[in-house]
GROMACS .gro file of C-alpha atoms in nm:
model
  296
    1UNK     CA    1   9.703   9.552  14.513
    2UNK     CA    2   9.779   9.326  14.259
    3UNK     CA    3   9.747   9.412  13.867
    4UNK     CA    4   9.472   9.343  13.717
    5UNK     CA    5   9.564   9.161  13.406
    6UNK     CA    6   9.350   9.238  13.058
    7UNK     CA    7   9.283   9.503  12.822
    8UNK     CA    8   9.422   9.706  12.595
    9UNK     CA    9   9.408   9.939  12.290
   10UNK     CA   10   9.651  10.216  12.202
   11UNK     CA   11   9.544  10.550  12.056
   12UNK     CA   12   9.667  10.713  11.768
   13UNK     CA   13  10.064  10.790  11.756
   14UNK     CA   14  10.169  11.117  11.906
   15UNK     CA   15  10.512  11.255  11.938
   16UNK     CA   16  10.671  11.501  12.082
   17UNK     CA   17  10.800  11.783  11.879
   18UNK     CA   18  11.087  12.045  12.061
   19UNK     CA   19  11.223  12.359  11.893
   20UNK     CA   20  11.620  12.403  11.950
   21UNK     CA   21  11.606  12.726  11.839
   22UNK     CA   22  11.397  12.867  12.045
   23UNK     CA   23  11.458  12.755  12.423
   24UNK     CA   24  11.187  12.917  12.532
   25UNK     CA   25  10.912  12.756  12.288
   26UNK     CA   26  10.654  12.502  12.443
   27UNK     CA   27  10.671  12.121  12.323
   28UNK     CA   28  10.425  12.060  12.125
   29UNK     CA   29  10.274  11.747  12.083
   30UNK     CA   30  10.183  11.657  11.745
   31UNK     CA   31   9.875  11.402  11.709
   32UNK     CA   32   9.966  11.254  11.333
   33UNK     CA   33   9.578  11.073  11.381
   34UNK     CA   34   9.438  11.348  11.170
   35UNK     CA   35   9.436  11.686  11.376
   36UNK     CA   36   9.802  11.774  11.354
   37UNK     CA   37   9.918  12.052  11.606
   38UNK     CA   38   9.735  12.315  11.712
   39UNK     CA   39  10.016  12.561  11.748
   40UNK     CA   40  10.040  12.507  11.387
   41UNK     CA   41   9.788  12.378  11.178
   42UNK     CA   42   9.458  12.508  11.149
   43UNK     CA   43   9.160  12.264  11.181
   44UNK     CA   44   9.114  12.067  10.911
   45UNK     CA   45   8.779  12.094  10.737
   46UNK     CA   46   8.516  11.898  10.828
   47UNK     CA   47   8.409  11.721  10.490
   48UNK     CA   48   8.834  11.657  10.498
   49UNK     CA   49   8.741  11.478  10.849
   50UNK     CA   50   8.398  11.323  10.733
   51UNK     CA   51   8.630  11.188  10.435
   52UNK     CA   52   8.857  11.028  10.655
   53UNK     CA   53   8.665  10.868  10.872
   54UNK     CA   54   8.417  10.721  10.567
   55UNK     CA   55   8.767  10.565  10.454
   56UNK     CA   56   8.896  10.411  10.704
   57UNK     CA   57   8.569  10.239  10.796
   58UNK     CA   58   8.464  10.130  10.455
   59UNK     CA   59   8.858  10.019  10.429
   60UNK     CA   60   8.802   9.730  10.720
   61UNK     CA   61   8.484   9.606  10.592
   62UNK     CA   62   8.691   9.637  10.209
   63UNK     CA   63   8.934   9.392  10.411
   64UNK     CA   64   8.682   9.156  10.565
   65UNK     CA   65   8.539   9.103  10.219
   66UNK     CA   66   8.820   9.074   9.993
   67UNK     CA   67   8.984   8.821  10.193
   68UNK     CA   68   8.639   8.626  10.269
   69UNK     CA   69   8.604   8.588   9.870
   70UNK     CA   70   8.949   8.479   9.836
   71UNK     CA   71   8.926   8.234  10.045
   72UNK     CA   72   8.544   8.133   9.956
   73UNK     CA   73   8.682   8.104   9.602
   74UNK     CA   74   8.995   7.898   9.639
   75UNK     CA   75   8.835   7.623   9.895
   76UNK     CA   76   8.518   7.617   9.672
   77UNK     CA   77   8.751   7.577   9.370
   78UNK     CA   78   8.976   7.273   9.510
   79UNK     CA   79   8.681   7.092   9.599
   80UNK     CA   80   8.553   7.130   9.192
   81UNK     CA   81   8.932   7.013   9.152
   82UNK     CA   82   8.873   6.746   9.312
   83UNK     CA   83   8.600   6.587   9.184
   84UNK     CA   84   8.740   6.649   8.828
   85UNK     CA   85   9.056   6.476   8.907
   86UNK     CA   86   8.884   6.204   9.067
   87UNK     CA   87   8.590   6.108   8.901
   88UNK     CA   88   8.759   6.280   8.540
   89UNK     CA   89   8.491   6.317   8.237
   90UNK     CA   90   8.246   6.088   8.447
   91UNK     CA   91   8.212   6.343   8.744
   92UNK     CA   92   7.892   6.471   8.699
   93UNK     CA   93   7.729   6.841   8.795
   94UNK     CA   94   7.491   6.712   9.031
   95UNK     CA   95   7.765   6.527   9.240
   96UNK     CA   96   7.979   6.861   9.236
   97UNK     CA   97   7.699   7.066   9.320
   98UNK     CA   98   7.620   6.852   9.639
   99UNK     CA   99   7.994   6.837   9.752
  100UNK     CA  100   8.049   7.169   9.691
  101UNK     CA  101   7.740   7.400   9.804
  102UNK     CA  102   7.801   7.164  10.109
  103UNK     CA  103   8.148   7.293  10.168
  104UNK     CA  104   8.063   7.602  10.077
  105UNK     CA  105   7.762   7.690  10.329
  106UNK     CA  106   7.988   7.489  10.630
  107UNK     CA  107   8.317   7.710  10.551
  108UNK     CA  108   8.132   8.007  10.555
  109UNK     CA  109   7.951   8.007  10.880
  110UNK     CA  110   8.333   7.883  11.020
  111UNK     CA  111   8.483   8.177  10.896
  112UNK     CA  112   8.214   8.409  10.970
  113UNK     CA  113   8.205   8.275  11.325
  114UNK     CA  114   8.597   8.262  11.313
  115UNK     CA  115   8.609   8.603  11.202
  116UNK     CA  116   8.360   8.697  11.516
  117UNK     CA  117   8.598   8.492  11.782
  118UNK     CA  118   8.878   8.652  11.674
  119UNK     CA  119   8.731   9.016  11.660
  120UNK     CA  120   8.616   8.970  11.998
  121UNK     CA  121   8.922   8.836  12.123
  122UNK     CA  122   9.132   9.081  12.025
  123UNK     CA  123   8.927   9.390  12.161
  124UNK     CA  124   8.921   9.153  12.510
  125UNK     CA  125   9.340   9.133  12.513
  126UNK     CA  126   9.330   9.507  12.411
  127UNK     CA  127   9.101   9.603  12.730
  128UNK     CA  128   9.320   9.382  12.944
  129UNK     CA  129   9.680   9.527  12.849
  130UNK     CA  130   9.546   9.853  12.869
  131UNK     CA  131   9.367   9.798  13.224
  132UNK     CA  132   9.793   9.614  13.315
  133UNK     CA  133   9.923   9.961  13.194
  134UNK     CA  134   9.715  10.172  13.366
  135UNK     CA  135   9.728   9.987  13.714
  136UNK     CA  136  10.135  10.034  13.675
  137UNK     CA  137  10.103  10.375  13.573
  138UNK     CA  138   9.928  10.427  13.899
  139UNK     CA  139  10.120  10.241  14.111
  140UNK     CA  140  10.469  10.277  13.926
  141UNK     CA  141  10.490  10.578  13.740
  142UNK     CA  142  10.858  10.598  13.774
  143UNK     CA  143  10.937  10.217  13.622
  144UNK     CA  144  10.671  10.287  13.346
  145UNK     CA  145  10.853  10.636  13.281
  146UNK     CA  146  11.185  10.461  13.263
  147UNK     CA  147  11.070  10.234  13.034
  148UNK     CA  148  10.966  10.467  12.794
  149UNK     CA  149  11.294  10.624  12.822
  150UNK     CA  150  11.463  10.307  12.742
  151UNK     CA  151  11.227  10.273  12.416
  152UNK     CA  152  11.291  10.632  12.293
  153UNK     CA  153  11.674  10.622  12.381
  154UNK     CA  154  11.641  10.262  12.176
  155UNK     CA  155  11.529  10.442  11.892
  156UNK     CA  156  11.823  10.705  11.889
  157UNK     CA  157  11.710  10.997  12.096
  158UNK     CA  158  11.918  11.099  12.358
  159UNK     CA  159  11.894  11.037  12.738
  160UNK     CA  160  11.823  11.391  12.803
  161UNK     CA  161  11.549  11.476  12.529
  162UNK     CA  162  11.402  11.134  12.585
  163UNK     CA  163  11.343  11.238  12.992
  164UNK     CA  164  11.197  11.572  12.846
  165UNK     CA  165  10.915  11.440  12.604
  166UNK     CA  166  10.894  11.128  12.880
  167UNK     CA  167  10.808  11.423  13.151
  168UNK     CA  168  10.554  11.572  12.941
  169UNK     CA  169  10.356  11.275  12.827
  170UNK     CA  170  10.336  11.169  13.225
  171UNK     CA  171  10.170  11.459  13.275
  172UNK     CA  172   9.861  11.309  13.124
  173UNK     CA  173   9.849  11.015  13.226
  174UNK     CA  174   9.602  10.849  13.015
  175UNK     CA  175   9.815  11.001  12.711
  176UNK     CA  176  10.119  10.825  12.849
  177UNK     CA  177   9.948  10.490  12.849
  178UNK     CA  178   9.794  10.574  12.473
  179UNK     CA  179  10.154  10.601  12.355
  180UNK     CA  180  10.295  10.312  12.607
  181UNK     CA  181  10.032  10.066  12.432
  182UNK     CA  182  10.175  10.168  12.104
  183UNK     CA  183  10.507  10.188  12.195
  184UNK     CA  184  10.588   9.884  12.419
  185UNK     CA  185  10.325   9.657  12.337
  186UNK     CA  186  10.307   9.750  11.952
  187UNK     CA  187   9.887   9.784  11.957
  188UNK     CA  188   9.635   9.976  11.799
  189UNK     CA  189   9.302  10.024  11.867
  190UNK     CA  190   9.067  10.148  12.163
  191UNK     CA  191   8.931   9.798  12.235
  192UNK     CA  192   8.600   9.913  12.247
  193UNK     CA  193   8.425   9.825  11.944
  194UNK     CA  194   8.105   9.721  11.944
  195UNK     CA  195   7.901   9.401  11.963
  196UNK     CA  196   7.764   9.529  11.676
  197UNK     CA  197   8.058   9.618  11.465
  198UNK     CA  198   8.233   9.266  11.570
  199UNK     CA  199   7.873   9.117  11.385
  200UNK     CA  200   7.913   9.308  11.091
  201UNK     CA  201   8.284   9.205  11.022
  202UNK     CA  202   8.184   8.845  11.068
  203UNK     CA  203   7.852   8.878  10.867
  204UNK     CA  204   8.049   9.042  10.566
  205UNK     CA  205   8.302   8.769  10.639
  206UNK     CA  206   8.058   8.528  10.559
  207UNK     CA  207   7.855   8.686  10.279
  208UNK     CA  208   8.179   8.755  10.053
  209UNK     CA  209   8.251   8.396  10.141
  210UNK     CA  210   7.958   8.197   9.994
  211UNK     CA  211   7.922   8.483   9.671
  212UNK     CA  212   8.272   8.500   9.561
  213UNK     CA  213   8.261   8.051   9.654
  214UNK     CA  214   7.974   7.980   9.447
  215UNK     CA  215   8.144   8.128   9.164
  216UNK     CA  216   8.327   7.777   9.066
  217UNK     CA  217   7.983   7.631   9.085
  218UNK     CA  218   7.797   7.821   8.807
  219UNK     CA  219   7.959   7.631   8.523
  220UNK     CA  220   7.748   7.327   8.666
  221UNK     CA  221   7.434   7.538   8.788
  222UNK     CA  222   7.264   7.410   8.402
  223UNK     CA  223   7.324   7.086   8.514
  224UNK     CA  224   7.586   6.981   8.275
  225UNK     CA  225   7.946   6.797   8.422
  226UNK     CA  226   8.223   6.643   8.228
  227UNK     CA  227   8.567   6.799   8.087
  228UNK     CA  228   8.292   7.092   7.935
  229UNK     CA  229   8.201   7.226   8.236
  230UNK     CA  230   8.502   7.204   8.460
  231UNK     CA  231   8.687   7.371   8.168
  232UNK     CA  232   8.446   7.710   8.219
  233UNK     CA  233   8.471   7.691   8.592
  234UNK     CA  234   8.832   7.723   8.565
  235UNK     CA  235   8.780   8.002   8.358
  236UNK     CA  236   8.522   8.209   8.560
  237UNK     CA  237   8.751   8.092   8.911
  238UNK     CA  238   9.090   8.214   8.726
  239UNK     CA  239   8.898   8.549   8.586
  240UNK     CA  240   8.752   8.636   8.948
  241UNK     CA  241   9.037   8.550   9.135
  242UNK     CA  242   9.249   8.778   8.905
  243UNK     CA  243   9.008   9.065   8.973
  244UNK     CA  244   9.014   9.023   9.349
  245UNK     CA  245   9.350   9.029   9.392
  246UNK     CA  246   9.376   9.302   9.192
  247UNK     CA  247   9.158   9.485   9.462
  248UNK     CA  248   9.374   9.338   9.721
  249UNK     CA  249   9.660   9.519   9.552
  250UNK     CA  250   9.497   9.821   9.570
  251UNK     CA  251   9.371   9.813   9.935
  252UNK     CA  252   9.680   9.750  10.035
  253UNK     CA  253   9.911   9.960   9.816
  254UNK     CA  254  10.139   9.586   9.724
  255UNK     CA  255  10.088   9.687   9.316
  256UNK     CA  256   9.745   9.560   9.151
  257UNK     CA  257   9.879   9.358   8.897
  258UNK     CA  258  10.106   9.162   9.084
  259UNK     CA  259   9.877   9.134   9.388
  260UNK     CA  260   9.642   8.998   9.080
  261UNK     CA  261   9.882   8.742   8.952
  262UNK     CA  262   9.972   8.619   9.263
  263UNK     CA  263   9.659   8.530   9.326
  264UNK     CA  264   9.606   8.337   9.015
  265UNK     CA  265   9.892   8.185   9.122
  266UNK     CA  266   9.763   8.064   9.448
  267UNK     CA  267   9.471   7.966   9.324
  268UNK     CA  268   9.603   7.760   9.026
  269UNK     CA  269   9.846   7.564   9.335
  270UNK     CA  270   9.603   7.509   9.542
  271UNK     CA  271   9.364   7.376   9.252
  272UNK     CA  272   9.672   7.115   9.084
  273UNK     CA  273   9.745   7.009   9.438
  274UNK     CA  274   9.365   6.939   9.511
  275UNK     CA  275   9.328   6.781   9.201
  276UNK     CA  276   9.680   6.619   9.193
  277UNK     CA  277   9.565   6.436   9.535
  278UNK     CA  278   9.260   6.311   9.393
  279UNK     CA  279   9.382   6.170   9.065
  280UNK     CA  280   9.652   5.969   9.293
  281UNK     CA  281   9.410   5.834   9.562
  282UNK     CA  282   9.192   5.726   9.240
  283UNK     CA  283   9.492   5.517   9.086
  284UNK     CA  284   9.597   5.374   9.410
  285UNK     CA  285   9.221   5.276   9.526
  286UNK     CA  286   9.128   5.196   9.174
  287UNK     CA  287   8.737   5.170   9.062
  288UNK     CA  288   8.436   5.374   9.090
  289UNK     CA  289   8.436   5.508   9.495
  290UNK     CA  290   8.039   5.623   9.366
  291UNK     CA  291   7.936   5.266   9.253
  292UNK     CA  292   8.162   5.109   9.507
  293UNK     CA  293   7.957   5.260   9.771
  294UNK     CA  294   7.638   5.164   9.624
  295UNK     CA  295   7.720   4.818   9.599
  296UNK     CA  296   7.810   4.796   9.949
   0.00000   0.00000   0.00000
């Protein structure tokens, strides 16, 4: 029978735990996914577990957004950029408006829908490596076993303790390929999320997209361009983009205030290149491109 090829997910990381004093005490295997050994550790309590599981949640969808406005904010930003460096003091807030809610509205749905492909794609590949490991578990327990071995012993263990804690994992074989999928092929996950949760990632995607984008844009909302108004969307695009990566720092432990500067600092690159460009295609074309166009 030939493997079938796609799926996979790997479980939380277990290990095996061995006590050298005592020859005749039973490995343990210690779950570190939040219920710790049994042997050992007493349940923990369930508004600890309720906490947990409200955390990690909200932390994905904390991901999703962050990184949406980031993103929504810097494109919508260089596009401001560019009409400013173009079209300098004459640019006015209608034109940016129509360029820029434009761009806005377009790169959203693309990165919602990206966000949706992707999520999709990676529960698929998990499913599929999963469904590879478990056909060779089946069919070659003793090459998947030695494997392991090879991966432990890699890692320092010896030969001997890495055949003991390999012995005991095979035992359940569905545990084996939880830590195999971890292990060997380095994934997380059970590869079974939901339609529905794959939506919701790409709709948050896509709202934190256009909000945190259309915050460049409010300095021309009253309908006022020139030097004036580019000046305050630089400030509000600066001052958000600050704050975000400040959050940023915190989701992901990096250090808020650098994670915040460094984000100003991206932002401010991507802004003087935008702008850079246009200011140079407007000195090589020369003229008005606006009444150029109309006179054609």
């Amino acid at each position: 029978m030939d493997p079938p090829y796609g799926a996979p997910p790997p479980s939380p990381q277990q290990f095996v735990d061995t006590n050298d004093d005592d020859k005749n005490t039973e490995p343990m295997i210690m779950n570190l996914g939040g219920t710790g050994s049994r042997h050992h550790h007493p349940p923990a309590p369930a508004e600890l577990r309720k906490a947990q599981e409200a955390h990690s949640s909200s932390g994905g969808y904390a991901r999703v957004m962050v990184f949406g406005g980031l993103d929504g904010i810097i494109t919508t930003f260089a596009v401001v950029a560019a009409a400013a460096g173009g079209l300098g003091s004459d640019v006015s807030a209608h034109l940016v408006l129509i360029f820029g809610v434009a761009n806005l509205i377009a790169d959203g749905f693309s990165m919602g829908f990206g966000e949706f492909i992707s999520g999709r794609t990676e529960q698929d590949f998990i499913k599929s490596e999963r469904k590879r490991e478990e056909w060779e578990m089946d069919n070659f327990p003793e090459g998947e076993k030695e494997e392991m071995i090879e991966i432990y012993t890699g890692k320092g263990l010896a030969r001997e303790d890495a055949q003991q804690v390999v012995d005991l994992l095979a035992s359940t074989p569905s545990l084996f390929v939880d830590i195999m999928m971890v292990e060997e092929l380095g994934l997380v996950g059970e590869g079974d999320d939901s339609m529905v949760d794959t939506l919701k990632n790409a709709a948050v995607m896509f709202g934190s997209f256009m909000l945190f984008g259309a915050v460049p844009l409010l300095a021309y909302a009253p309908g006022k361009g020139g030097i004036g108004a580019f000046m305050v969307s630089i400030g509000l695009t600066l001052t958000t983009l600050f704050l975000l990566g400040c959050v940023k720092g915190k989701l992901t432990s990096s250090g808020i205030l650098k994670s915040g500067l460094l984000m100003l600092l991206n932002g401010g690159i991507a802004a003087a290149i935008s702008y850079g460009a246009a200011a140079l295609i407007d000195v090589i074309f020369g003229g008005d491109p606006l009444s150029e166009d109309c006179d054609a």
